[in-house]
mmCIF file of C-alpha atoms in Angstrom:
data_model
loop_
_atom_site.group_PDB
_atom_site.id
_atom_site.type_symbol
_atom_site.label_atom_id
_atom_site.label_comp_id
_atom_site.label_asym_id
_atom_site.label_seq_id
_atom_site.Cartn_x
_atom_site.Cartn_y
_atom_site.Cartn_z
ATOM 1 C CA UNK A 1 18.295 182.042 228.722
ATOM 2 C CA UNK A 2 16.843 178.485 228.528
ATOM 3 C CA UNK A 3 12.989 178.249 228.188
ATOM 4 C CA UNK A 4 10.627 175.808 229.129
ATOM 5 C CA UNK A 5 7.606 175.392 227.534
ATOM 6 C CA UNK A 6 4.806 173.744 230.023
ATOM 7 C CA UNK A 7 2.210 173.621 232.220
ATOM 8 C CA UNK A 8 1.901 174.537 235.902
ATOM 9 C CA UNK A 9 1.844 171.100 237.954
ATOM 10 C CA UNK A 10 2.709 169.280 235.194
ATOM 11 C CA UNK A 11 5.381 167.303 234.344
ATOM 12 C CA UNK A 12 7.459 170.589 233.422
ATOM 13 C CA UNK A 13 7.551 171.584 237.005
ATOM 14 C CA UNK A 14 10.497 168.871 237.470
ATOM 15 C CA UNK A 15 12.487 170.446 235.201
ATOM 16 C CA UNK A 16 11.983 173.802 236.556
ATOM 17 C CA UNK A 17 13.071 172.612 240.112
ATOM 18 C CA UNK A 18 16.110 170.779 238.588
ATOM 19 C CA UNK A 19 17.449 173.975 237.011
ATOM 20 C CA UNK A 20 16.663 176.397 239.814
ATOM 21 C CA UNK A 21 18.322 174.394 242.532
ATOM 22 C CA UNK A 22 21.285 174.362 239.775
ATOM 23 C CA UNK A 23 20.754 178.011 239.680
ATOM 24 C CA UNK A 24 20.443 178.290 235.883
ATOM 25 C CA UNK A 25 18.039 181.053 234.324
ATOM 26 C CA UNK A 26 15.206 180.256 232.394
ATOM 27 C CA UNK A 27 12.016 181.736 231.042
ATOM 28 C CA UNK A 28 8.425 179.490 231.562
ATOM 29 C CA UNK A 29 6.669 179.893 228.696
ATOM 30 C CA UNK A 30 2.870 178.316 229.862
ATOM 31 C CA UNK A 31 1.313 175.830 227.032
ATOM 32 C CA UNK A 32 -1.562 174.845 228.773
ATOM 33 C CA UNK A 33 -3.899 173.289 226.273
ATOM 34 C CA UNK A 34 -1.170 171.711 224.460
ATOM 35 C CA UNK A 35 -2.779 168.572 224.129
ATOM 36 C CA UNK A 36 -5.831 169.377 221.834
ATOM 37 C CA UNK A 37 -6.053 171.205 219.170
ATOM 38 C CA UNK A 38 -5.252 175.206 219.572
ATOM 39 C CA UNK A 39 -2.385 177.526 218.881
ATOM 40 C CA UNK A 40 -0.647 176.217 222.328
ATOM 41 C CA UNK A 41 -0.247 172.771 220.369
ATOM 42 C CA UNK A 42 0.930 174.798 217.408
ATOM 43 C CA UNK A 43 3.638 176.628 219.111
ATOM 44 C CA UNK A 44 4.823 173.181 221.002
ATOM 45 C CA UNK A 45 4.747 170.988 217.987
ATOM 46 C CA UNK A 46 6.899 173.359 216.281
ATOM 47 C CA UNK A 47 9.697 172.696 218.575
ATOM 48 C CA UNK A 48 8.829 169.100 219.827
ATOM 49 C CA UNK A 49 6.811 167.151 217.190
ATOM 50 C CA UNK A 50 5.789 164.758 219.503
ATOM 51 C CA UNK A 51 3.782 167.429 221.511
ATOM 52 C CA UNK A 52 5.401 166.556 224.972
ATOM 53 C CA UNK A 53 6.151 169.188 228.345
ATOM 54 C CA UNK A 54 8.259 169.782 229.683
ATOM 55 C CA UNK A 55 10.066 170.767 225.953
ATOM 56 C CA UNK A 56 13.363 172.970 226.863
ATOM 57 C CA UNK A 57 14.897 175.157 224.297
ATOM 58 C CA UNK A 58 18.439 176.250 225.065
ATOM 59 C CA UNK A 59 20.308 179.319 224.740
ATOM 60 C CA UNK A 60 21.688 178.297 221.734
ATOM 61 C CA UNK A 61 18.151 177.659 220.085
ATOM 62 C CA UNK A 62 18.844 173.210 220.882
ATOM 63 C CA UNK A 63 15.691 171.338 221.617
ATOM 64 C CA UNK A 64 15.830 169.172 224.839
ATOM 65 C CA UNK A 65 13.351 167.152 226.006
ATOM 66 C CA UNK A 66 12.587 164.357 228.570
ATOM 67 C CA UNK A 67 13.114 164.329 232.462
ATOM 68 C CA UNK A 68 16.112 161.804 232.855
ATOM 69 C CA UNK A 69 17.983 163.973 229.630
ATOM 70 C CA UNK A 70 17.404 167.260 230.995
ATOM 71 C CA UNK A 71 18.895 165.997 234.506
ATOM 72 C CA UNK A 72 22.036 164.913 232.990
ATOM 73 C CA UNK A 73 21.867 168.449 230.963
ATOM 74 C CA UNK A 74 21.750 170.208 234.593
ATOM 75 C CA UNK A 75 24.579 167.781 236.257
ATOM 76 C CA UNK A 76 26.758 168.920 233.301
ATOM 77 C CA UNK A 77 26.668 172.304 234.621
ATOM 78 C CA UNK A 78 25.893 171.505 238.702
ATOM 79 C CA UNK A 79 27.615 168.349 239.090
ATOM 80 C CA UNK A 80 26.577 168.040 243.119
ATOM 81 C CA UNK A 81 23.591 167.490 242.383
ATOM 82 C CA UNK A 82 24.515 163.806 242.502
ATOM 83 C CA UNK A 83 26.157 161.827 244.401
ATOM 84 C CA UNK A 84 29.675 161.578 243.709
ATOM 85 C CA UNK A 85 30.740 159.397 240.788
ATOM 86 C CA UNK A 86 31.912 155.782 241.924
ATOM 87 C CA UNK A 87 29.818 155.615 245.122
ATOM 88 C CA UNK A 88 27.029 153.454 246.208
ATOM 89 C CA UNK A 89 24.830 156.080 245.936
ATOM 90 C CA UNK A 90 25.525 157.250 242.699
ATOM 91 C CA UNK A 91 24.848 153.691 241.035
ATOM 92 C CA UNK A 92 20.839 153.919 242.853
ATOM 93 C CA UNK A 93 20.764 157.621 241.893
ATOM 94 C CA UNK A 94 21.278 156.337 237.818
ATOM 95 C CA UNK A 95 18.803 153.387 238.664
ATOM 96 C CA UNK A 96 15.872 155.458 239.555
ATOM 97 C CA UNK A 97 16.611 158.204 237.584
ATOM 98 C CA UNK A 98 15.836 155.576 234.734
ATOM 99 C CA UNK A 99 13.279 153.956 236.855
ATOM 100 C CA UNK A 100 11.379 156.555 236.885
ATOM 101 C CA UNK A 101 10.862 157.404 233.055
ATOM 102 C CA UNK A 102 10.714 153.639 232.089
ATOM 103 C CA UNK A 103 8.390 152.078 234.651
ATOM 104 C CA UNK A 104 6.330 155.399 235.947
ATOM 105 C CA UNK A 105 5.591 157.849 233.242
ATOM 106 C CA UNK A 106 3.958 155.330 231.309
ATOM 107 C CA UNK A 107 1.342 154.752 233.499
ATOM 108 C CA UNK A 108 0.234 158.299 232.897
ATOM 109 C CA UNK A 109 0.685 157.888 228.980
ATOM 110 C CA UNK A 110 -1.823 155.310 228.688
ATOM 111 C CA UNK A 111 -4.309 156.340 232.097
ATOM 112 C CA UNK A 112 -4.518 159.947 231.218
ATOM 113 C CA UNK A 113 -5.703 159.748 227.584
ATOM 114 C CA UNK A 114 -7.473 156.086 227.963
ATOM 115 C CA UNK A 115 -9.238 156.592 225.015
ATOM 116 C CA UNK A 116 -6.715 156.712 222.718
ATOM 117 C CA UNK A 117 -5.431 153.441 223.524
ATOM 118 C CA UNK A 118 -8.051 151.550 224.608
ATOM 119 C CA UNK A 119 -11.583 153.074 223.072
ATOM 120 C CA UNK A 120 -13.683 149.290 223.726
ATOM 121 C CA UNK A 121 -12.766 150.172 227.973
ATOM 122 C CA UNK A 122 -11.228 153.485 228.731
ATOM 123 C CA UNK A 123 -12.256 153.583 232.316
ATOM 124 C CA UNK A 124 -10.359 149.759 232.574
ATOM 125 C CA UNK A 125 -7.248 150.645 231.409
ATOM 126 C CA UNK A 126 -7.174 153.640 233.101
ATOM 127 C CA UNK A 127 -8.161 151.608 236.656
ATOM 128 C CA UNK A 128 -5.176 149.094 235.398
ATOM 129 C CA UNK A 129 -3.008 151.634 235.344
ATOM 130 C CA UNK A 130 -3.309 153.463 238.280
ATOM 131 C CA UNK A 131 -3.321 150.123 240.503
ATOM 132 C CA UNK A 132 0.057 149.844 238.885
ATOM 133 C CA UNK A 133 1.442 152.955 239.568
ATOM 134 C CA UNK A 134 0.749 152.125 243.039
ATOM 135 C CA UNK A 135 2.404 149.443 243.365
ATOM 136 C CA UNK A 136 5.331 150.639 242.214
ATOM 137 C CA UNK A 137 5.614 153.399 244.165
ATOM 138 C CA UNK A 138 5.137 151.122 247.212
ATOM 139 C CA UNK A 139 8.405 149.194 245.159
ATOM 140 C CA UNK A 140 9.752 152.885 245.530
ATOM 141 C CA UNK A 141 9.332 153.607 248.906
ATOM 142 C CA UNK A 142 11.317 150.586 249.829
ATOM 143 C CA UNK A 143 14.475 151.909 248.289
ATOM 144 C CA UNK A 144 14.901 155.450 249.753
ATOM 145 C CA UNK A 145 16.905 156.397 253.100
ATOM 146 C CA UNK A 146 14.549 159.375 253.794
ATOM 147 C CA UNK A 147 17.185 160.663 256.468
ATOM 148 C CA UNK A 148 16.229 163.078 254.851
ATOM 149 C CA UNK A 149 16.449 162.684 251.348
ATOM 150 C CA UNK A 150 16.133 159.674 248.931
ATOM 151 C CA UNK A 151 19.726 158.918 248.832
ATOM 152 C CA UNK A 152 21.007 159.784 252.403
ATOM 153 C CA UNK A 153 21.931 163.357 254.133
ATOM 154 C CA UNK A 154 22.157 165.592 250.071
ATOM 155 C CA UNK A 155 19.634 167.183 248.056
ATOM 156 C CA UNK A 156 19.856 165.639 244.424
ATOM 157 C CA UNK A 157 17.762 165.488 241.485
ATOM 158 C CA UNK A 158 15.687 162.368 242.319
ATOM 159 C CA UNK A 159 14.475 164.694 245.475
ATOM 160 C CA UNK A 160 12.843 166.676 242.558
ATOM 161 C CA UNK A 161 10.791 163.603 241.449
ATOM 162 C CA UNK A 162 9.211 162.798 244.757
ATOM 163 C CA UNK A 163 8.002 166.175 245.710
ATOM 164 C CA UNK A 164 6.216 166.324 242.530
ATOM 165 C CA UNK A 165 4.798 162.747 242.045
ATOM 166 C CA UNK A 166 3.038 163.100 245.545
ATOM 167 C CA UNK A 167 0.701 166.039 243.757
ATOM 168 C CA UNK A 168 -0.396 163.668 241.384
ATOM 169 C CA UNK A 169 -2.799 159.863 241.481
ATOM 170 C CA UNK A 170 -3.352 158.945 243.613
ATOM 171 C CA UNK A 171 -2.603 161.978 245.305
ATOM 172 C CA UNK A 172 -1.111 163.483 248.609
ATOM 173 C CA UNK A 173 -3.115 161.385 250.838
ATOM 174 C CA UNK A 174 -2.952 157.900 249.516
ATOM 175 C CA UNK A 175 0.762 158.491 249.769
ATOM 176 C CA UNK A 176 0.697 160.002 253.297
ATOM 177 C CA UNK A 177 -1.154 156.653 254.129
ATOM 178 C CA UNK A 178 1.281 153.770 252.467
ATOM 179 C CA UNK A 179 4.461 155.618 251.652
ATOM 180 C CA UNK A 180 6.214 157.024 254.596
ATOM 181 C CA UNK A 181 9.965 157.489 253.066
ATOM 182 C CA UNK A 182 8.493 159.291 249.919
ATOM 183 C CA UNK A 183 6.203 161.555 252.030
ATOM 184 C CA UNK A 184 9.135 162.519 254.218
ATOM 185 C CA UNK A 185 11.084 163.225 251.353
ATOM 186 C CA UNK A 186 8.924 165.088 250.161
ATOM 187 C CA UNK A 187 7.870 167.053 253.014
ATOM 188 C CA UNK A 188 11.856 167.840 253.520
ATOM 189 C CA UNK A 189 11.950 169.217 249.683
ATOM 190 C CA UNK A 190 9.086 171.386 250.631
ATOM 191 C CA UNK A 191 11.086 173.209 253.043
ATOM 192 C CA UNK A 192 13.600 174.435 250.917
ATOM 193 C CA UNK A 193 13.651 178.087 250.626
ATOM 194 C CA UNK A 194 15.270 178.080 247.278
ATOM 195 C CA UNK A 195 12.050 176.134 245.959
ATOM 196 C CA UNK A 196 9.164 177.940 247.661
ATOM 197 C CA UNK A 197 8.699 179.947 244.290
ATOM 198 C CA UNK A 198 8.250 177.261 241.889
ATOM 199 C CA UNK A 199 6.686 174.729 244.709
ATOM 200 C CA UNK A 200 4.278 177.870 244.974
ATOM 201 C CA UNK A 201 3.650 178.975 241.275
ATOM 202 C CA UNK A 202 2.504 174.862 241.024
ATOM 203 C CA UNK A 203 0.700 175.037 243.629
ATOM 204 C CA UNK A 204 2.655 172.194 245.836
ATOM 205 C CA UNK A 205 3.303 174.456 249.001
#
């Protein structure tokens, strides 16, 4: 059985919503505190040096780690959770599947930690940063169908992203006010009974 070392509404709650709509097993193994000093950070850095969740270890003992890699690990195994290869909508899904870890997760690299990159004005960077997230989830919100998922009438991995993202800066309501598509999105993901657990357990329904 897979595990997946993380914490609950972090970033390791994509993961575990990719691989139980693919219906694969695994075990959550909570590392909360992971990112000071403590025998959480222990345990992670023993399997991922750079001291990152979600951090998957497969049945065969692998390592895997980042979003985009572990969706093309589950699309090995549940293929239709894409759209299908050579259509329209398979060239945006691989766009902002690698949108997403290029241009977004940064933004929470250097504003959640501000201190370790900018010591002289934390509180700057961190303002920076979150002004830029916005905008590019306003970019974002011009590029999904919402009828009634990102890419059209199918549930696929990039669904996974937007229910999350909305639980996190600038939160559920500056989204409800400027991003329509990715709140309906999300609102759709949220009613799929197949989900309720793990929406539940991160406390996103």
């Amino acid at each position: 059985m897979i595990k997946v070392y993380g914490v609950p509404g972090w970033g390791s709650v994509i993961s575990e919503l990719m691989l139980t709509l693919a219906d694969i097993p695994y075990q959550f193994i909570n590392v909360d505190g992971f990112d000071r000093p403590g025998p959480q950070r222990d345990l992670l850095q023993n399997l991922n040096p750079l001291c990152q969740v979600p951090t998957l270890e497969l049945e065969d003992g692998t390592v895997m780690t980042e979003s985009a890699a572990i969706a093309l690990m589950v699309l090995d195994r549940c293929p239709e959770l894409a759209p299908p290869v050579g259509s329209p909508e398979r060239l945006q899904f691989q766009r902002l599947l690698i949108w997403f870890v290029a241009n977004v997760y940064p933004t929470f690299t250097y504003a959640d930690y501000p201190e370790r990159w900018a010591p002289d004005a934390p509180e700057q960077l961190k303002q920076n940063c979150i002004e830029y997230r916005k905008s590019l989830y306003l970019w974002l919100d011009n590029h999904l169908q919402a009828t009634p998922y990102a890419l059209g009438k199918t549930l696929t991995l990039i669904d996974v992203y937007l229910v999350v993202i909305r639980t996190w800066g600038p939160r559920q309501e500056w989204f409800s006010a400027h991003t329509p598509n990715i709140t309906a999105i999300a609102d759709a993901v949220c009613q799929r009974p197949e989900l309720h657990k793990v929406l539940k357990a991160n406390e996103i329904i």
